[in-house]
Short mmCIF file of C-alpha atoms in Angstrom, two decimals:
data_model
loop_
_atom_site.label_atom_id
_atom_site.label_comp_id
_atom_site.label_asym_id
_atom_site.label_seq_id
_atom_site.Cartn_x
_atom_site.Cartn_y
_atom_site.Cartn_z
CA MET A 1 -0.11 -0.37 0.26
CA THR A 2 2.60 2.65 0.80
CA ARG A 3 4.66 1.91 -2.32
CA GLU A 4 1.38 2.05 -4.47
CA ARG A 5 0.87 5.59 -2.49
CA HIS A 6 4.21 6.67 -3.22
CA ARG A 7 4.22 5.59 -7.15
CA ARG A 8 0.35 7.54 -7.01
CA ALA A 9 2.71 10.48 -5.93
CA SER A 10 5.67 10.42 -8.36
CA ALA A 11 2.90 10.21 -10.84
CA ARG A 12 1.04 13.34 -9.60
CA GLY A 13 4.40 15.14 -9.91
CA ILE A 14 5.28 14.21 -13.58
CA ILE A 15 1.25 15.47 -14.43
CA ALA A 16 1.00 18.25 -12.20
CA ALA A 17 3.89 19.04 -15.46
CA ALA A 18 3.00 18.58 -18.44
CA THR A 19 -0.44 19.93 -16.66
CA ALA A 20 1.67 23.44 -16.63
CA ALA A 21 2.27 23.23 -20.53
CA TRP A 22 -1.68 24.18 -21.17
CA ALA A 23 -0.96 26.91 -19.31
CA GLY A 24 -2.84 30.07 -21.77
CA LEU A 25 -5.16 27.45 -23.33
CA SER A 26 -8.58 28.00 -23.07
CA LEU A 27 -11.84 25.45 -24.20
CA GLY A 28 -13.07 27.70 -27.07
CA CYS A 29 -16.24 29.58 -26.74
CA GLY A 30 -19.70 27.69 -26.14
CA ALA A 31 -21.92 27.81 -23.67
CA ASP A 32 -19.37 26.05 -21.01
CA ALA A 33 -16.87 27.77 -21.60
CA PRO A 34 -15.43 29.00 -18.25
CA GLY A 35 -15.83 32.11 -18.11
CA ASP A 36 -19.70 31.19 -18.01
CA ALA A 37 -19.76 28.86 -14.83
CA GLY A 38 -19.30 31.46 -11.92
CA GLY A 39 -15.72 32.79 -12.49
CA ALA A 40 -14.12 29.67 -11.04
CA SER A 41 -10.85 28.74 -11.44
CA GLY A 42 -7.98 26.67 -9.83
CA ASP A 43 -7.30 29.41 -6.68
CA THR A 44 -9.68 28.46 -3.35
CA THR A 45 -8.92 31.13 -1.67
CA PRO A 46 -12.17 32.15 0.09
CA GLY A 47 -13.80 34.85 -1.91
CA ALA A 48 -11.13 34.77 -4.79
CA HIS A 49 -13.74 32.94 -7.52
CA GLN A 50 -16.92 31.44 -7.43
CA ILE A 51 -18.67 29.05 -8.93
CA VAL A 52 -22.12 27.81 -9.50
CA ARG A 53 -22.78 24.88 -7.99
CA LYS A 54 -26.32 23.48 -9.17
CA SER A 55 -29.25 20.63 -8.96
CA ALA A 56 -27.62 17.23 -10.40
CA SER A 57 -31.13 17.24 -11.88
CA ALA A 58 -30.28 20.44 -14.12
CA MET A 59 -26.81 19.90 -15.48
CA THR A 60 -25.59 19.60 -18.70
CA SER A 61 -23.82 16.85 -21.06
CA ALA A 62 -20.65 18.05 -20.08
CA GLU A 63 -20.90 18.83 -16.82
CA ILE A 64 -22.08 15.48 -15.95
CA ASP A 65 -19.79 14.16 -18.37
CA ARG A 66 -16.62 16.42 -16.52
CA PHE A 67 -17.83 15.23 -12.82
CA GLU A 68 -18.33 12.02 -14.10
CA ARG A 69 -14.67 11.51 -15.48
CA ALA A 70 -13.42 13.53 -12.17
CA TYR A 71 -15.18 11.21 -9.71
CA GLU A 72 -14.03 7.59 -11.19
CA TYR A 73 -10.63 8.74 -11.31
CA ALA A 74 -10.52 9.86 -7.85
CA VAL A 75 -11.85 6.59 -6.92
CA ALA A 76 -10.33 4.12 -8.54
CA GLN A 77 -7.18 5.62 -7.98
CA GLY A 78 -7.85 5.42 -4.49
CA PHE A 79 -7.94 9.62 -3.69
CA PHE A 80 -11.55 9.36 -2.13
CA ASP A 81 -9.87 5.82 0.86
CA VAL A 82 -8.42 9.18 3.28
CA PHE A 83 -12.06 10.92 2.89
CA ASN A 84 -13.85 8.08 4.02
CA ASP A 85 -11.22 7.66 7.01
CA GLU A 86 -11.74 10.85 8.00
CA HIS A 87 -15.21 10.08 8.06
CA TYR A 88 -15.09 7.63 10.22
CA ASP A 89 -12.85 8.88 12.13
CA HIS A 90 -15.85 10.74 14.71
CA HIS A 91 -13.98 11.15 17.48
CA ARG A 92 -11.37 13.48 15.89
CA ASN A 93 -13.60 15.94 13.75
CA ARG A 94 -16.82 15.54 16.20
CA HIS A 95 -19.12 16.60 12.95
CA HIS A 96 -22.19 14.36 13.66
CA GLY A 97 -25.20 13.82 17.12
CA ALA A 98 -25.47 10.45 16.59
CA ASP A 99 -22.97 8.38 14.11
CA LEU A 100 -24.91 5.53 12.31
CA GLN A 101 -23.08 1.67 13.27
CA ALA A 102 -22.06 -0.95 10.88
CA THR A 103 -24.75 -3.35 13.04
CA SER A 104 -27.15 -5.20 11.68
CA PRO A 105 -29.83 -4.89 12.93
CA MET A 106 -28.61 -0.61 12.73
CA THR A 107 -27.89 0.76 15.73
CA VAL A 108 -26.96 4.88 16.57
CA MET A 109 -24.55 6.06 18.82
CA VAL A 110 -25.48 9.10 20.66
CA MET A 111 -22.23 12.16 21.29
CA ASP A 112 -22.93 14.96 22.37
CA GLN A 113 -24.50 18.24 21.64
CA ALA A 114 -21.48 19.64 20.69
CA SER A 115 -20.31 17.40 17.79
CA GLY A 116 -24.01 17.67 16.26
CA TYR A 117 -24.10 21.37 15.62
CA ARG A 118 -20.79 20.52 14.75
CA LEU A 119 -22.15 18.81 11.19
CA LEU A 120 -23.03 21.17 8.73
CA PRO A 121 -20.15 22.72 9.04
CA TRP A 122 -17.45 20.10 9.55
CA HIS A 123 -19.54 18.97 6.45
CA ARG A 124 -19.43 22.49 4.16
CA ALA A 125 -15.57 22.24 4.49
CA PHE A 126 -16.11 18.21 3.83
CA LEU A 127 -17.33 19.53 0.36
CA LEU A 128 -15.34 22.29 -0.18
CA GLU A 129 -11.89 19.82 0.44
CA ALA A 130 -13.37 17.56 -2.11
CA GLU A 131 -13.56 19.42 -4.83
CA GLN A 132 -10.95 20.88 -4.98
CA MET A 133 -9.32 17.88 -4.87
CA LEU A 134 -11.98 16.55 -7.33
CA ARG A 135 -10.45 19.17 -10.01
CA ALA A 136 -7.35 18.50 -8.55
CA ALA A 137 -8.00 14.49 -9.88
CA LEU A 138 -9.49 15.42 -13.21
CA ARG A 139 -6.34 18.05 -14.07
CA GLU A 140 -4.64 14.45 -13.49
CA ARG A 141 -6.62 12.31 -15.41
CA ASP A 142 -6.82 14.86 -18.40
CA ALA A 143 -3.13 15.41 -18.97
CA ALA A 144 -2.64 11.61 -19.15
CA GLU A 145 -5.21 11.85 -21.86
CA GLY A 146 -4.36 15.00 -23.48
CA VAL A 147 -7.16 16.92 -22.82
CA ASP A 148 -6.72 20.58 -22.06
CA PRO A 149 -7.16 19.63 -18.22
CA SER A 150 -7.82 23.99 -17.38
CA GLU A 151 -11.82 22.61 -17.77
CA ALA A 152 -11.04 21.26 -14.04
CA ASP A 153 -11.94 24.68 -13.35
CA LEU A 154 -15.88 24.43 -14.24
CA LEU A 155 -15.98 22.01 -11.91
CA PHE A 156 -18.40 21.29 -8.71
CA ILE A 157 -20.05 19.52 -7.08
CA PRO A 158 -24.16 19.38 -7.72
CA TYR A 159 -27.09 18.95 -4.67
CA TRP A 160 -29.29 16.93 -4.76
CA ASP A 161 -32.60 18.17 -4.80
CA ALA A 162 -34.67 15.52 -3.25
CA ALA A 163 -37.45 16.75 -2.35
CA HIS A 164 -38.71 17.76 -5.09
CA ASP A 165 -37.11 15.24 -7.33
CA GLN A 166 -38.83 12.75 -5.10
CA ASP A 167 -35.50 10.11 -7.16
CA LEU A 168 -32.06 10.57 -7.84
CA PRO A 169 -31.73 12.15 -10.80
CA HIS A 170 -31.93 9.78 -14.59
CA TRP A 171 -27.55 9.97 -14.93
CA VAL A 172 -26.67 9.22 -10.86
CA HIS A 173 -28.83 5.65 -11.39
CA GLY A 174 -26.88 4.62 -13.40
CA PHE A 175 -23.42 5.76 -11.91
CA GLU A 176 -22.40 3.71 -9.64
CA PRO A 177 -17.89 4.06 -8.87
CA ARG A 178 -16.03 0.98 -8.36
CA GLY A 179 -13.06 1.28 -5.81
CA GLY A 180 -11.56 2.28 -2.85
CA THR A 181 -10.65 1.08 0.90
CA ALA A 182 -12.27 1.62 3.32
CA ILE A 183 -11.60 0.75 7.30
CA VAL A 184 -13.08 -2.33 8.90
CA PRO A 185 -15.66 -1.10 11.64
CA PRO A 186 -17.35 -3.63 14.67
CA GLY A 187 -20.43 -5.35 13.81
CA LEU A 188 -20.53 -5.49 9.70
CA PRO A 189 -22.45 -7.81 8.89
CA GLU A 190 -21.88 -11.53 6.83
CA GLY A 191 -22.77 -10.69 2.95
CA HIS A 192 -20.44 -7.08 3.55
CA ALA A 193 -17.18 -6.89 1.69
CA GLY A 194 -15.89 -5.98 5.04
CA HIS A 195 -17.21 -8.55 7.01
CA GLY A 196 -14.77 -11.01 9.05
CA LYS A 197 -12.02 -9.31 8.64
CA GLU A 198 -9.78 -8.00 11.73
CA VAL A 199 -11.63 -4.89 12.92
CA GLY A 200 -9.16 -1.87 11.55
CA ALA A 201 -8.06 -3.91 9.32
CA ARG A 202 -8.41 -1.78 5.39
CA TYR A 203 -10.67 -3.49 3.15
CA GLU A 204 -11.98 -3.46 -1.08
CA ILE A 205 -15.02 -1.78 -1.05
CA ALA A 206 -17.87 -3.52 -2.49
CA PHE A 207 -20.62 -0.52 -4.28
CA GLY A 208 -23.72 -1.09 -2.88
CA ARG A 209 -26.60 1.12 -3.95
CA TRP A 210 -30.59 0.28 -3.78
CA PRO A 211 -32.77 3.85 -3.73
CA GLY A 212 -36.07 3.18 -2.52
CA LYS A 213 -35.57 -0.56 -0.97
CA ASN A 214 -35.75 0.57 2.18
CA LEU A 215 -39.01 -1.35 3.83
CA VAL A 216 -38.93 1.53 6.54
CA PHE A 217 -37.70 4.21 4.61
CA ASP A 218 -39.17 4.22 1.22
CA THR A 219 -39.66 8.26 0.68
CA LEU A 220 -38.50 11.26 0.46
CA PRO A 221 -38.88 14.25 2.33
CA ALA A 222 -41.76 16.49 0.81
CA PRO A 223 -40.83 20.25 -0.49
CA GLU A 224 -43.53 21.61 2.73
CA HIS A 225 -40.96 19.40 5.55
CA ILE A 226 -37.94 21.53 4.17
CA GLY A 227 -40.03 24.72 4.36
CA ARG A 228 -41.70 23.92 8.31
CA ILE A 229 -37.49 22.75 8.54
CA LEU A 230 -36.08 26.69 7.21
CA ALA A 231 -39.46 28.88 8.86
CA GLU A 232 -37.28 27.31 12.98
CA GLY A 233 -35.56 30.96 14.15
CA THR A 234 -32.54 29.21 15.56
CA PHE A 235 -30.02 27.36 14.87
CA ALA A 236 -30.16 24.68 17.41
CA ASP A 237 -33.84 24.34 16.74
CA PHE A 238 -33.23 24.45 13.11
CA TYR A 239 -30.32 22.19 13.14
CA ASP A 240 -32.69 19.87 15.50
CA ALA A 241 -35.41 19.53 12.82
CA LEU A 242 -32.74 18.69 10.38
CA ASP A 243 -31.41 15.76 11.78
CA VAL A 244 -32.21 14.80 15.55
CA THR A 245 -35.56 14.96 16.21
CA PRO A 246 -37.93 13.68 13.82
CA GLU A 247 -41.96 15.56 13.46
CA LEU A 248 -44.36 13.71 14.85
CA ARG A 249 -47.62 12.79 13.12
CA VAL A 250 -50.62 12.09 16.25
CA GLU A 251 -52.87 11.30 14.23
CA SER A 252 -51.24 7.74 13.47
CA TYR A 253 -51.16 7.62 16.83
CA PRO A 254 -54.04 5.00 17.33
CA ARG A 255 -52.86 3.27 14.38
CA ALA A 256 -49.28 2.84 15.71
CA ARG A 257 -50.78 1.46 19.02
CA SER A 258 -52.32 -0.82 17.29
CA ALA A 259 -49.43 -2.18 15.30
CA LEU A 260 -47.39 -2.44 18.38
CA SER A 261 -50.01 -5.06 20.22
CA VAL A 262 -49.75 -7.07 16.73
CA LEU A 263 -45.50 -7.09 17.24
CA GLU A 264 -46.05 -8.36 20.26
CA ALA A 265 -48.12 -11.56 19.53
CA LYS A 266 -46.53 -11.93 17.23
CA LEU A 267 -43.23 -11.39 18.77
CA PRO A 268 -43.22 -12.29 22.08
CA ASP A 269 -39.76 -11.87 23.30
CA SER A 270 -38.77 -9.08 21.70
CA ALA A 271 -37.07 -6.41 24.08
CA ALA A 272 -37.66 -4.02 21.09
CA VAL A 273 -40.84 -4.61 20.65
CA ARG A 274 -41.37 -4.13 24.62
CA ALA A 275 -39.22 -0.98 24.96
CA LEU A 276 -41.40 0.77 22.03
CA ILE A 277 -45.04 0.00 23.94
CA ASP A 278 -43.04 0.87 26.55
CA ALA A 279 -42.16 4.01 25.34
CA PHE A 280 -45.57 5.88 23.57
CA SER A 281 -48.21 3.76 26.24
CA GLN A 282 -49.00 7.68 26.46
CA PRO A 283 -48.72 9.86 23.20
CA PRO A 284 -45.64 10.45 22.00
CA SER A 285 -43.93 13.84 22.03
CA GLY A 286 -39.89 15.05 21.88
CA SER A 287 -38.76 13.29 24.68
CA GLN A 288 -39.32 10.09 23.42
CA SER A 289 -36.33 10.08 21.02
CA GLY A 290 -33.76 8.60 22.91
CA GLU A 291 -31.25 6.43 22.11
CA GLU A 292 -32.63 3.16 23.27
CA THR A 293 -36.10 4.50 21.55
CA THR A 294 -34.33 4.99 17.94
CA ASN A 295 -32.39 1.51 18.12
CA ALA A 296 -35.47 -0.34 19.22
CA LEU A 297 -37.22 1.20 16.63
CA PHE A 298 -34.84 0.45 13.59
CA GLU A 299 -34.42 -3.13 15.07
CA ILE A 300 -38.69 -3.22 14.66
CA GLY A 301 -37.50 -1.93 10.89
CA TRP A 302 -35.45 -4.69 10.22
CA ILE A 303 -36.87 -7.64 11.25
CA GLY A 304 -39.66 -6.49 9.09
CA ALA A 305 -37.45 -5.67 6.10
CA VAL A 306 -36.54 -9.27 6.97
CA GLU A 307 -40.16 -10.86 6.42
CA ALA A 308 -40.24 -8.48 3.13
CA GLN A 309 -37.78 -10.53 1.82
CA LYS A 310 -38.78 -14.29 2.41
CA ALA A 311 -40.66 -16.38 -0.18
CA ALA A 312 -44.02 -16.46 1.76
CA PRO A 313 -43.82 -13.14 4.18
CA ASP A 314 -46.04 -12.55 6.35
CA GLN A 315 -47.83 -9.48 5.26
CA GLU A 316 -49.58 -9.26 8.83
CA LEU A 317 -46.19 -8.44 10.55
CA VAL A 318 -44.54 -6.13 7.99
CA GLY A 319 -47.35 -4.05 7.98
CA ALA A 320 -48.04 -3.52 11.07
CA VAL A 321 -44.55 -2.56 11.24
CA LYS A 322 -44.74 0.25 8.95
CA ASP A 323 -48.04 1.40 11.09
CA VAL A 324 -45.17 1.90 13.84
CA TYR A 325 -43.17 4.30 11.36
CA SER A 326 -46.05 5.58 10.42
CA LEU A 327 -46.39 8.02 13.81
CA PHE A 328 -42.53 9.39 12.71
CA ASN A 329 -41.65 11.78 9.47
CA PHE A 330 -38.21 11.36 10.20
CA MET A 331 -35.46 14.06 9.24
CA PRO A 332 -34.15 14.44 6.10
CA HIS A 333 -30.75 14.33 6.77
CA VAL A 334 -31.35 10.65 8.03
CA ARG A 335 -33.97 9.81 5.33
CA MET A 336 -32.25 10.98 2.75
CA HIS A 337 -28.87 8.96 3.38
CA LEU A 338 -30.80 5.57 3.97
CA TRP A 339 -33.48 6.21 1.34
CA ALA A 340 -30.73 6.51 -1.85
CA GLY A 341 -28.13 3.14 0.03
CA GLY A 342 -31.45 0.94 0.80
CA LEU A 343 -30.51 -2.06 1.31
CA ASP A 344 -29.72 -4.98 -0.89
CA PRO A 345 -32.94 -6.93 -1.91
CA ALA A 346 -30.94 -10.86 -1.57
CA ASN A 347 -29.86 -10.02 2.03
CA ALA A 348 -31.85 -7.26 4.30
CA ASP A 349 -28.29 -7.04 6.51
CA VAL A 350 -26.52 -5.48 3.69
CA ARG A 351 -26.89 -1.72 3.61
CA GLY A 352 -25.79 0.78 0.79
CA THR A 353 -22.95 2.11 1.09
CA VAL A 354 -23.91 5.56 1.00
CA THR A 355 -24.88 4.56 4.91
CA TYR A 356 -21.62 2.95 6.35
CA PHE A 357 -19.69 6.52 7.50
CA ASN A 358 -16.53 4.19 7.25
CA GLU A 359 -16.37 3.88 3.23
CA LEU A 360 -19.80 6.28 2.12
CA THR A 361 -17.69 8.63 0.32
CA VAL A 362 -16.94 6.46 -2.74
CA ASP A 363 -20.62 6.88 -3.19
CA PRO A 364 -21.24 10.31 -5.12
CA VAL A 365 -24.44 10.71 -3.13
CA PHE A 366 -22.42 10.93 -0.17
CA TRP A 367 -21.63 14.70 -1.46
CA MET A 368 -25.33 15.26 -3.65
CA LEU A 369 -26.55 14.99 0.02
CA HIS A 370 -24.97 16.86 1.44
CA GLY A 371 -24.71 19.75 -0.86
CA GLU A 372 -28.75 19.70 -0.35
CA LEU A 373 -27.75 19.82 3.53
CA ASP A 374 -25.68 22.60 2.74
CA ARG A 375 -27.87 24.48 0.54
CA THR A 376 -30.98 24.59 3.30
CA TRP A 377 -28.65 25.78 6.35
CA TYR A 378 -27.50 28.64 3.29
CA THR A 379 -31.14 29.18 2.03
CA TRP A 380 -31.43 29.51 5.97
CA GLU A 381 -28.64 31.51 7.13
CA LYS A 382 -29.95 34.33 4.48
CA ALA A 383 -33.03 35.44 6.70
CA HIS A 384 -31.58 34.51 10.00
CA ALA A 385 -28.24 36.40 11.97
CA ASP A 386 -27.71 32.76 14.51
CA GLU A 387 -25.04 30.55 14.13
CA PRO A 388 -23.84 27.30 15.24
CA PRO A 389 -23.32 27.95 19.52
CA LEU A 390 -19.45 26.96 19.29
CA GLU A 391 -16.43 27.91 21.24
CA GLY A 392 -13.30 27.66 21.19
CA ASP A 393 -11.95 24.83 19.27
CA ASP A 394 -14.90 23.41 17.92
CA ARG A 395 -15.26 26.90 15.41
CA SER A 396 -12.24 25.55 13.82
CA PHE A 397 -12.91 22.55 11.30
CA SER A 398 -9.77 20.40 9.87
CA PRO A 399 -11.21 17.37 7.98
CA LEU A 400 -8.56 16.86 6.30
CA THR A 401 -4.81 17.12 7.39
CA ALA A 402 -2.14 19.85 5.86
CA SER A 403 -0.06 16.27 5.03
CA GLU A 404 -3.31 14.16 3.83
CA GLY A 405 -4.45 17.74 1.25
CA ALA A 406 -0.94 18.42 0.48
CA TRP A 407 -1.03 16.12 -2.79
CA TYR A 408 -3.75 18.65 -4.23
CA GLY A 409 -2.94 21.60 -2.27
CA GLY A 410 -5.70 21.29 0.63
CA GLY A 411 -6.16 20.10 4.97
CA LYS A 412 -6.42 23.47 5.70
CA ALA A 413 -8.37 24.69 8.40
CA HIS A 414 -11.53 26.37 8.09
CA THR A 415 -13.07 29.04 10.44
CA LEU A 416 -16.00 29.56 11.43
CA ASP A 417 -16.20 32.63 10.89
CA GLU A 418 -14.79 31.34 7.14
CA LEU A 419 -17.70 29.04 6.55
CA THR A 420 -20.92 31.45 7.40
CA ALA A 421 -19.76 34.74 5.39
CA HIS A 422 -21.10 33.46 2.00
CA GLY A 423 -19.82 36.46 0.25
CA GLY A 424 -16.03 34.75 0.90
CA LEU A 425 -16.90 31.18 0.17
CA PRO A 426 -15.41 29.70 -3.03
CA TYR A 427 -18.76 28.76 -4.35
CA THR A 428 -22.89 29.66 -4.90
CA TYR A 429 -25.84 28.26 -5.29
CA ASP A 430 -28.25 28.60 -8.29
CA ALA A 431 -30.98 28.95 -6.57
CA LEU A 432 -32.01 28.80 -2.83
CA PHE A 433 -34.47 26.19 -1.97
CA GLU A 434 -38.44 27.22 -2.48
CA GLU A 435 -41.16 24.98 -1.52
#
């Protein structure tokens, strides 16, 4: 592995020299020329230039081709491996309010409050690093293939407008880059590429994506749901609605209670069913959305998914699980991840790549999804002066270290002040979120 990375680093130096020979060349005329893309350039100093990030559904064929060529090359070369590793390292980065574990049934580990408030700014910095890396990767590929590498200045990571699209963009469905490695986490289920390997070792990622094929996460957020989140007055409440606390459909409470009675009869030994019966003995409130309740809910969702894959499933059990879930309108963040990744139709223990914290950066949907979360926050910021309530070192974000990002000119420390100053960011959006 070390020798291979050294070879790639040497190749990057050679290609960089070749790239310099293209200096001063242009891509010519046309609507997709550099000057028509928001004035982007290789200079990623905040505020120096702003490229316009578009919806993945609104990209031109040239923009799609440029993104795909950069992305598949970066995955194949292993450039995303360090992004995988850093995303998985929640102890260093403290970038999620809860970490989704690799276990089956799925479980979460709840983190401290400041880690949750760091989610949006940390991923904003992470997107900036990935965008810069992809431009460098495309320059490498173009120089090696005899293509003008200045086209990399036009590259941007698109956002996935899941609420309006209600599907993945058509071109994303068939785009499943292969390659890359990840660290083995605890709890990988049988059937996963890393199963059976020593925790902490590396494995070669076997890409998986089955959008909409998760029994209980089979719908995407609606525009009006995002609209209600954008109406929140403080950052803490905005973040909570986006990532932490589901909306409760109280009108579904009788239906859910009846469904739990069905599950109790069919699964008399299930601790998860008992935990949910206890949690919802009275009409629910936000105070019941704790770690134990969440994990119990995930467990019955898995039980339903396993049952649904049988040749002759118990449809009453499957329906009861769905009825329990009808009580919740889940947060956009987790919902988009679990909808996009789905479950392997042949093995409900295996989720899609974009749902595993240790390998998800090889799926472009991860970046498009977080681009949409960033656009939602960006939209909210336009109407609100409040910012993440963070202090001291928690206001600094270094998703990649200086040594990890050195080859593409990245790995810098991003401050909260820099990340929340829209005029100083090297990007803007083609449109704010609107219902």
